[in-house]
Amino acid sequence: MEGQAKPTRRSKVTGLQDAARLARGALEERPELCLGGLFKQSRPVALVRALLAAGADGLHVYSSPGAGYDVDLMIAAGAVAQVFIPGVTLENRLCPNFRRAVEAGQVTAHALDALTVVGGLMASAHGVPFQPIDALRGSDVLKHNPLLHEIDCPFSGRRIHAVGPIRPRVTFLHAQEADRWGNLRHLSTMVYADQLMARASDMVIASVDRIVPDEVVLDDPSRVTVPSNYVDAVVEVPYGAHPTASFPNYAMDEEHIDAYADLGDAARTGDSTGLDAYITRHLTEPKNQSDYIEAVGGTGYFAVLEAEARNE
Amino acid sequence: MEGQAKPTRRSKVTGLQDAARLARGALEERPELCLGGLFKQSRPVALVRALLAAGADGLHVYSSPGAGYDVDLMIAAGAVAQVFIPGVTLENRLCPNFRRAVEAGQVTAHALDALTVVGGLMASAHGVPFQPIDALRGSDVLKHNPLLHEIDCPFSGRRIHAVGPIRPRVTFLHAQEADRWGNLRHLSTMVYADQLMARASDMVIASVDRIVPDEVVLDDPSRVTVPSNYVDAVVEVPYGAHPTASFPNYAMDEEHIDAYADLGDAARTGDSTGLDAYITRHLTEPKNQSDYIEAVGGTGYFAVLEAEARNE
Amino acid sequence: MSAAVSPIEQMVVVLARDLADGELGAAGAAALVPMAAIALARELHAPNLTVGGEMFFNPEPGRLYPSMLDDRALGRCEAAETFIELFGHSHHGLDFFFHSGLQHDVYGNINLHHVGGTLHAPKMRGPGAANLSYCHTSSRYYICPTVHTARNFVETVDFITIPGHLSGPAAKRDAGLVNEGPRLVVTPRAVMEFDKTTLRMQLKSVHGGNTPEEVQRHTGFDLAIRGEVPQTRPPTEEELRVLRERIDISGALRA
Amino acid sequence: MSAAVSPIEQMVVVLARDLADGELGAAGAAALVPMAAIALARELHAPNLTVGGEMFFNPEPGRLYPSMLDDRALGRCEAAETFIELFGHSHHGLDFFFHSGLQHDVYGNINLHHVGGTLHAPKMRGPGAANLSYCHTSSRYYICPTVHTARNFVETVDFITIPGHLSGPAAKRDAGLVNEGPRLVVTPRAVMEFDKTTLRMQLKSVHGGNTPEEVQRHTGFDLAIRGEVPQTRPPTEEELRVLRERIDISGALRA
């Protein structure tokens, strides 16, 4: 082999736009997109914006059982056909575009529960044809949930529920760190369903606050939350979860989300100029994440969120 | 409430003999005992010895899918009726007492596979009546496995397998650290099925290399592998996994295990004097872990295993 | 001191008193009041109460937050879990849990999906809810909305997201709801309980500054007021001191 | 250099050559030879080969150990998993895996349970085996025992722990074994493959220092030797240098 070009290990580090194009192509085959994090923490918002800029539409959106800003933004941008998320809320208020679009019949919001979503991801990750569920009773959600089936339990003889595999075509995750091979390190305490989604999905694309040297991973393998085997591409994106949080690095930007929700509510009740301007400013105009950071308020603005994450 | 005795939070720190008595009482109700770790790493051997000294017998022994020395010792001590472990081996050689007792018809060793054991623990941990399995074909184990059932898959229409919940009455684990409330920290890279077993079992008793201050846990909650909610008692036992390893603190004692296996093989072929002496020396005579450490060779002896764990 | 008690503080104290030492429970989605109640119980009489069953154990938040599902509130805790463990907890159940919604009805059923219209053509679409299991796998739960009006307390909810007592004992039994279900309804105005026989909600006590008639006027169904309705026992000095000095440092419950 | 090649080193080199860049695979229970083969392939031609599917990814052991399932060998790796993830991997399958046992038969079936007697009244009880799935959920596997005698290569195993090709194509199809199954049998004496039509084992090549007749004498069934049997291609200097200098520092493969 001397003198021959020896093959080398391929890095999975990718640019934001390339990652978005990769995702868009896959989602054109099958529109199931799944988002990591929960509510206002560790949501892959920069990847979502890049995907919207790349022109995705007709998406079926999944998530850990609770989502808010990002799904609402995707609906505002007209990219979503169906929502398979049990809870869609900004927590302190409703999601304005979600509400508007569902009330107008433009988006189908399925009635689901957490166990169906988690159980479906479990079945997919475990490679089995279904996951039994035996903890759902009395809710009207059971009459409408499109993923849930009643089966005769061969062990107990009772009627129980079961859900087939949920296999997202693409999952977007946000973690704090990764090495160039795509081994992800969530440094936040809460990791939610990110690991499960990674194992349940066809393609995984992750944004991270920073790429770290190989030795950081090798010196503490227990800290790796998602092994690179599950990860197709990793993108270093400063403040890539904004306006949601990436603890311990920066906190959620409640004021940004609240201002967005005000614009969404205005649009819902007839005045969409503010929301249109918001989308132009944050989604259409920025060519890259640096532009976005400037549009939001520059790095000085983010220092406040960083300080908040350090409890200062 | 001033002047009244305010209730305080109860510590779960227990002595080795009290823990063994607790386990023995529970196992008299239902003899399913499950052991953490795998082969020669993180096996709760001091707890096993204490249980044997407390006089347990007729046990049904479970484990992560591979076990060796500890199960063999329990069989040598006459405490085991049935073994539900897919692989029983010292890895570089067979388990002598396991082999002898099964060949003599004194112990029933069920033919099982890893997915049945892991799937049964999963069903128990998840609280569902069964776990589907769809990756077993062609092995004679399927004809004998007492825990595995064939079912008609309501999703695929195919015949698949399923296992009901495996719910150990008592699980023994070994971790490197715990706080006094029973939050366990495995500092080893490999944690095997310990977390799953803890969630699948009625009672969990853990030995640890050391009890750490509360702040150690609170400052890094992601490092807690088994939350105290699952743990009934925790015992600080120096070298509590010996002769198996407790990485990164001390390595496995291959020579000790090999010498034990030689005595076991001699007993199997007719001369049990060596094995009897081994059991007297390591099991019957030591009143506590200090006695055991002395019987093995004293703390100087263990310094070698500690150095090996540090790769010196 | 009790003159300055806020209605939300009164709610917290009522709930805290009903939680027992050694229990396991979690706060649910609208976590501000439940988490304060749990913390107060742990400080005062239940040091062995374990907060668990969501994705964390025994958090030590520096102060209270409206949401208690992220690192801001939970970064300091005894252990973190994920949705897989939550799947298991949801089956095994807890000792107690908390719920509230857009609408609550006379049987304690809760609606978070839509008001008016149908699910797929709603007049007003709500957020939905994630965990629908703890309401019946847990031993009991508490309903504790921070508003109490005739609009969110209605005779019959438009959609049952979280089952309470459904339409009474027979329906509950038929649906396989074997546990207690909602035990108390605690609002800024009053405490309600459920009639043992009919499982319909009835007034138990009114907080200081409220009359039974006022509470009834702000409720969209008959609260079955018969004779004297006691006043809710106000917070003791000890309760209020611990709540304000050790739990609600930032005064979120008085805002 | 090749004069000093040990039979075990020859095994490692044969196996390493058959592993491709970009594949995902694991070493199985008797890991010394497989792990050396994987490491050699990664060094030489398969840097994107991922070691995974047991409970760790891409370990960097300082040296080789007979067992590769504990922190001694795996403490330094890229990620750790648990038996729950192994449950999933076992269903999804790998590109390759390795097995060996007490007995191997003409169809590549492997016995680890008992020799003689019955399962519950065995003449000799073996260790059993944990993972019975990778042999058919993975694309292919390799059989690589470190001894090769007429006692461990028998016409028919007493118990099929790990199915190979069962009793041939029809039986394999009936059992639902849709993947390749055992591809090569690599021992200290020779390399065997399986006849495409009958799926019976046949001699492919003999290692330097062995004759086909010797190999047949140490095998308990007909190896279908027809005409010339080639010699196994010995390790190149590069293969041997990398193996000894970067992987088998302690000389475990020459012991």
Short mmCIF file of C-alpha atoms in Angstrom, two decimals, chain B residues 8-303:
data_model
loop_
_atom_site.label_atom_id
_atom_site.label_comp_id
_atom_site.label_asym_id
_atom_site.label_seq_id
_atom_site.Cartn_x
_atom_site.Cartn_y
_atom_site.Cartn_z
CA THR B 8 -35.82 14.90 58.44
CA ARG B 9 -34.90 13.14 55.25
CA ARG B 10 -33.92 9.53 55.81
CA SER B 11 -30.54 8.25 54.71
CA LYS B 12 -30.49 4.98 52.75
CA VAL B 13 -26.98 4.09 53.88
CA THR B 14 -27.03 0.61 55.38
CA GLY B 15 -24.58 -1.94 56.74
CA LEU B 16 -23.66 -4.96 54.62
CA GLN B 17 -25.26 -7.50 56.95
CA ASP B 18 -28.44 -5.46 57.35
CA ALA B 19 -28.69 -5.16 53.58
CA ALA B 20 -28.23 -8.92 53.23
CA ARG B 21 -30.96 -9.59 55.79
CA LEU B 22 -33.28 -7.19 53.97
CA ALA B 23 -32.63 -9.03 50.72
CA ARG B 24 -32.99 -12.47 52.25
CA GLY B 25 -36.37 -11.57 53.73
CA ALA B 26 -37.62 -10.31 50.39
CA LEU B 27 -36.26 -13.33 48.52
CA GLU B 28 -38.10 -15.66 50.88
CA GLU B 29 -41.31 -14.16 49.48
CA ARG B 30 -40.19 -14.62 45.89
CA PRO B 31 -36.74 -15.97 45.04
CA GLU B 32 -35.95 -13.88 41.92
CA LEU B 33 -32.55 -12.26 42.44
CA CYS B 34 -30.93 -10.14 39.73
CA LEU B 35 -27.25 -9.15 39.61
CA GLY B 36 -25.79 -6.03 37.98
CA GLY B 37 -22.59 -5.61 36.01
CA LEU B 38 -21.39 -8.05 33.35
CA PHE B 39 -18.93 -10.94 33.55
CA LYS B 40 -15.91 -9.53 35.41
CA GLN B 41 -16.95 -5.89 35.80
CA SER B 42 -19.10 -4.22 38.46
CA ARG B 43 -20.58 -7.38 39.88
CA PRO B 44 -22.01 -6.90 43.40
CA VAL B 45 -19.94 -9.74 44.84
CA ALA B 46 -19.73 -8.50 48.44
CA LEU B 47 -23.52 -8.34 48.54
CA VAL B 48 -23.67 -11.85 47.10
CA ARG B 49 -21.28 -13.15 49.76
CA ALA B 50 -23.27 -11.41 52.51
CA LEU B 51 -26.49 -12.95 51.17
CA LEU B 52 -24.90 -16.40 51.10
CA ALA B 53 -23.63 -15.88 54.65
CA ALA B 54 -27.19 -14.90 55.64
CA GLY B 55 -28.36 -18.28 54.40
CA ALA B 56 -30.30 -17.71 51.19
CA ASP B 57 -31.19 -20.75 49.10
CA GLY B 58 -33.44 -21.92 46.26
CA LEU B 59 -32.69 -18.75 44.33
CA HIS B 60 -33.71 -18.01 40.75
CA VAL B 61 -30.82 -15.96 39.46
CA TYR B 62 -31.06 -13.31 36.73
CA SER B 63 -28.41 -10.94 35.47
CA SER B 64 -27.49 -8.86 32.52
CA PRO B 65 -27.11 -11.52 29.80
CA GLY B 66 -23.60 -12.58 30.86
CA ALA B 67 -22.37 -13.74 34.27
CA GLY B 68 -19.58 -15.86 35.69
CA TYR B 69 -17.76 -15.97 39.01
CA ASP B 70 -20.55 -14.76 41.30
CA VAL B 71 -23.18 -17.13 39.94
CA ASP B 72 -20.71 -19.99 40.05
CA LEU B 73 -19.90 -19.16 43.68
CA MET B 74 -23.59 -19.07 44.58
CA ILE B 75 -23.99 -22.49 43.01
CA ALA B 76 -20.91 -23.78 44.86
CA ALA B 77 -22.53 -22.56 48.08
CA GLY B 78 -25.71 -24.47 47.23
CA ALA B 79 -27.93 -21.39 47.09
CA VAL B 80 -29.24 -21.63 43.52
CA ALA B 81 -32.16 -23.62 42.11
CA GLN B 82 -32.55 -22.05 38.66
CA VAL B 83 -30.40 -19.90 36.40
CA PHE B 84 -32.04 -17.49 33.92
CA ILE B 85 -28.87 -16.12 32.35
CA PRO B 86 -28.09 -16.61 28.64
CA GLY B 87 -24.30 -16.86 29.02
CA VAL B 88 -22.56 -18.28 32.11
CA THR B 89 -18.81 -18.34 31.67
CA LEU B 90 -15.52 -17.08 33.02
CA GLU B 91 -14.83 -16.03 29.41
CA ASN B 92 -11.40 -17.68 29.16
CA ARG B 93 -12.82 -20.92 30.63
CA LEU B 94 -16.08 -22.53 31.68
CA CYS B 95 -17.71 -22.03 35.06
CA PRO B 96 -16.84 -25.21 36.98
CA ASN B 97 -19.60 -25.34 39.58
CA PHE B 98 -22.27 -24.20 37.15
CA ARG B 99 -21.21 -26.97 34.81
CA ARG B 100 -21.00 -29.60 37.53
CA ALA B 101 -24.36 -28.74 39.11
CA VAL B 102 -26.20 -28.60 35.78
CA GLU B 103 -24.65 -31.85 34.58
CA ALA B 104 -25.64 -33.45 37.89
CA GLY B 105 -29.20 -32.15 37.57
CA GLN B 106 -28.91 -30.12 40.78
CA VAL B 107 -29.45 -26.76 39.09
CA THR B 108 -31.74 -25.96 36.16
CA ALA B 109 -29.99 -23.73 33.63
CA HIS B 110 -32.57 -22.38 31.22
CA ALA B 111 -31.70 -21.82 27.58
CA LEU B 112 -32.32 -18.12 27.04
CA ASP B 113 -31.09 -15.37 24.78
CA ALA B 114 -30.16 -11.77 25.52
CA LEU B 115 -33.21 -10.19 23.92
CA THR B 116 -35.59 -12.22 26.07
CA VAL B 117 -33.87 -11.12 29.25
CA VAL B 118 -33.43 -7.50 28.19
CA GLY B 119 -36.93 -7.37 26.69
CA GLY B 120 -38.47 -8.80 29.88
CA LEU B 121 -36.66 -6.19 31.95
CA MET B 122 -37.81 -3.51 29.49
CA ALA B 123 -41.44 -4.61 29.79
CA SER B 124 -41.17 -4.43 33.57
CA ALA B 125 -39.42 -1.05 33.57
CA HIS B 126 -41.88 0.41 31.06
CA GLY B 127 -44.88 -1.01 32.90
CA VAL B 128 -46.37 -2.77 29.87
CA PRO B 129 -47.65 -6.37 29.79
CA PHE B 130 -45.06 -7.53 27.26
CA GLN B 131 -42.22 -6.53 24.95
CA PRO B 132 -42.36 -7.63 21.30
CA ILE B 133 -39.20 -9.21 19.90
CA ASP B 134 -38.66 -9.74 16.19
CA ALA B 135 -35.05 -10.82 15.86
CA LEU B 136 -34.95 -14.49 16.86
CA ARG B 137 -34.79 -17.24 14.26
CA GLY B 138 -33.36 -20.66 13.74
CA SER B 139 -31.83 -21.30 17.15
CA ASP B 140 -32.70 -24.36 19.25
CA VAL B 141 -32.84 -21.94 22.18
CA LEU B 142 -36.24 -20.87 20.86
CA LYS B 143 -37.59 -24.38 21.45
CA HIS B 144 -36.59 -24.34 25.13
CA ASN B 145 -36.67 -20.69 26.27
CA PRO B 146 -39.34 -20.72 29.01
CA LEU B 147 -39.97 -16.96 28.93
CA LEU B 148 -40.50 -16.52 25.20
CA HIS B 149 -43.93 -16.69 23.53
CA GLU B 150 -44.96 -16.65 19.90
CA ILE B 151 -47.71 -14.16 19.12
CA ASP B 152 -49.49 -12.93 16.02
CA CYS B 153 -48.23 -9.45 15.35
CA PRO B 154 -51.26 -7.16 15.01
CA PHE B 155 -49.25 -4.78 12.84
CA SER B 156 -47.23 -6.98 10.50
CA GLY B 157 -49.52 -10.04 10.54
CA ARG B 158 -46.44 -12.21 11.05
CA ARG B 159 -45.63 -14.58 13.90
CA ILE B 160 -43.23 -12.77 16.18
CA HIS B 161 -42.01 -13.29 19.73
CA ALA B 162 -42.91 -11.56 22.96
CA VAL B 163 -41.73 -11.71 26.54
CA GLY B 164 -43.69 -10.73 29.64
CA PRO B 165 -42.24 -8.52 32.38
CA ILE B 166 -39.24 -9.84 34.30
CA ARG B 167 -39.61 -8.28 37.73
CA PRO B 168 -36.80 -9.30 40.08
CA ARG B 169 -37.78 -9.27 43.74
CA VAL B 170 -34.31 -8.01 44.57
CA THR B 171 -31.57 -6.55 42.40
CA PHE B 172 -28.01 -6.14 43.63
CA LEU B 173 -25.93 -3.47 41.86
CA HIS B 174 -22.39 -2.24 42.26
CA ALA B 175 -21.57 1.38 41.44
CA GLN B 176 -18.54 3.50 42.17
CA GLU B 177 -20.32 6.25 44.11
CA ALA B 178 -23.60 7.21 45.74
CA ASP B 179 -24.86 9.96 47.98
CA ARG B 180 -26.53 9.09 51.26
CA TRP B 181 -29.98 9.30 49.63
CA GLY B 182 -29.08 6.46 47.27
CA ASN B 183 -28.42 8.34 44.03
CA LEU B 184 -25.91 6.10 42.23
CA ARG B 185 -23.02 7.25 40.06
CA HIS B 186 -21.41 4.68 37.77
CA LEU B 187 -18.04 6.19 36.92
CA SER B 188 -17.16 3.27 34.69
CA THR B 189 -17.68 3.67 30.96
CA MET B 190 -19.71 0.50 30.71
CA VAL B 191 -22.93 0.43 32.71
CA TYR B 192 -24.55 -2.54 30.93
CA ALA B 193 -28.13 -3.13 32.14
CA ASP B 194 -27.83 -1.67 35.64
CA GLN B 195 -30.16 1.26 35.00
CA LEU B 196 -32.73 -0.96 33.35
CA MET B 197 -32.64 -3.52 36.16
CA ALA B 198 -33.07 -0.80 38.77
CA ARG B 199 -36.25 0.38 37.04
CA ALA B 200 -37.50 -3.19 36.53
CA SER B 201 -37.11 -4.46 40.10
CA ASP B 202 -39.12 -4.43 43.30
CA MET B 203 -36.12 -3.80 45.53
CA VAL B 204 -32.66 -2.48 44.70
CA ILE B 205 -29.64 -2.73 46.97
CA ALA B 206 -26.37 -1.20 45.82
CA SER B 207 -22.81 -1.48 47.00
CA VAL B 208 -20.51 1.44 46.21
CA ASP B 209 -16.82 2.16 46.54
CA ARG B 210 -17.64 5.33 48.44
CA ILE B 211 -20.43 7.56 49.69
CA VAL B 212 -19.96 11.12 48.40
CA PRO B 213 -21.27 14.44 49.76
CA ASP B 214 -24.68 15.60 48.50
CA GLU B 215 -23.11 18.40 46.46
CA VAL B 216 -21.20 15.95 44.28
CA VAL B 217 -24.52 14.71 42.98
CA LEU B 218 -26.22 18.10 42.75
CA ASP B 219 -23.32 19.68 40.89
CA ASP B 220 -23.52 17.13 38.07
CA PRO B 221 -26.92 15.45 37.94
CA SER B 222 -26.26 14.06 34.45
CA ARG B 223 -23.71 11.72 36.04
CA VAL B 224 -26.33 10.04 38.22
CA THR B 225 -27.05 6.74 36.56
CA VAL B 226 -29.71 5.44 38.95
CA PRO B 227 -31.83 8.02 40.81
CA SER B 228 -32.43 7.27 44.48
CA ASN B 229 -36.13 6.75 43.85
CA TYR B 230 -35.28 3.27 42.55
CA VAL B 231 -32.82 2.42 45.34
CA ASP B 232 -33.82 0.93 48.69
CA ALA B 233 -30.44 0.66 50.37
CA VAL B 234 -26.87 1.61 49.64
CA VAL B 235 -23.79 0.11 51.29
CA GLU B 236 -20.27 1.50 51.21
CA VAL B 237 -18.03 -1.55 50.70
CA PRO B 238 -14.33 -1.19 49.94
CA TYR B 239 -13.47 -3.52 47.04
CA GLY B 240 -17.09 -4.65 47.08
CA ALA B 241 -16.91 -5.96 43.51
CA HIS B 242 -13.78 -8.08 44.08
CA PRO B 243 -12.70 -10.31 42.39
CA THR B 244 -14.49 -8.48 39.59
CA ALA B 245 -13.55 -4.94 38.63
CA SER B 246 -14.87 -1.56 39.70
CA PHE B 247 -13.42 0.73 37.04
CA PRO B 248 -11.94 3.28 37.21
CA ASN B 249 -11.04 2.35 40.79
CA TYR B 250 -9.71 -1.20 40.56
CA ALA B 251 -9.33 -3.90 37.91
CA MET B 252 -10.61 -7.46 37.90
CA ASP B 253 -8.50 -10.02 39.75
CA GLU B 254 -7.96 -12.56 36.98
CA GLU B 255 -5.54 -14.64 39.07
CA HIS B 256 -8.00 -14.96 41.93
CA ILE B 257 -10.77 -16.04 39.57
CA ASP B 258 -8.44 -18.47 37.80
CA ALA B 259 -7.31 -20.03 41.08
CA TYR B 260 -10.95 -20.34 42.12
CA ALA B 261 -11.76 -22.03 38.81
CA ASP B 262 -8.92 -24.51 39.29
CA LEU B 263 -10.37 -25.47 42.68
CA GLY B 264 -13.81 -25.72 41.10
CA ASP B 265 -12.52 -27.97 38.35
CA ALA B 266 -10.82 -30.19 40.92
CA ALA B 267 -14.08 -30.43 42.84
CA ARG B 268 -15.91 -31.26 39.62
CA THR B 269 -13.56 -34.15 39.02
CA GLY B 270 -13.68 -35.49 42.56
CA ASP B 271 -11.47 -33.47 44.94
CA SER B 272 -13.47 -30.80 46.73
CA THR B 273 -11.05 -30.08 49.59
CA GLY B 274 -9.62 -26.98 47.87
CA LEU B 275 -13.00 -25.56 47.00
CA ASP B 276 -14.31 -26.21 50.51
CA ALA B 277 -11.32 -24.39 51.96
CA TYR B 278 -11.87 -21.49 49.53
CA ILE B 279 -15.48 -21.14 50.65
CA THR B 280 -14.53 -21.31 54.32
CA ARG B 281 -11.81 -18.72 53.86
CA HIS B 282 -13.76 -16.22 51.75
CA LEU B 283 -17.36 -16.80 52.70
CA THR B 284 -17.79 -18.50 56.06
CA GLU B 285 -15.00 -17.06 58.16
CA PRO B 286 -14.96 -13.35 57.31
CA LYS B 287 -17.29 -11.46 59.65
CA ASN B 288 -17.15 -8.35 57.50
CA GLN B 289 -15.47 -6.84 54.45
CA SER B 290 -12.27 -6.02 56.40
CA ASP B 291 -11.87 -9.70 57.21
CA TYR B 292 -12.44 -10.53 53.56
CA ILE B 293 -9.83 -8.04 52.43
CA GLU B 294 -7.35 -9.58 54.86
CA ALA B 295 -8.23 -13.10 53.66
CA VAL B 296 -7.55 -12.11 50.06
CA GLY B 297 -4.23 -10.48 50.78
CA GLY B 298 -4.74 -7.17 52.55
CA THR B 299 -4.90 -3.65 51.16
CA GLY B 300 -1.40 -3.94 49.71
CA TYR B 301 -2.71 -6.69 47.48
CA PHE B 302 -5.46 -4.41 46.21
CA ALA B 303 -3.02 -1.62 45.40
#
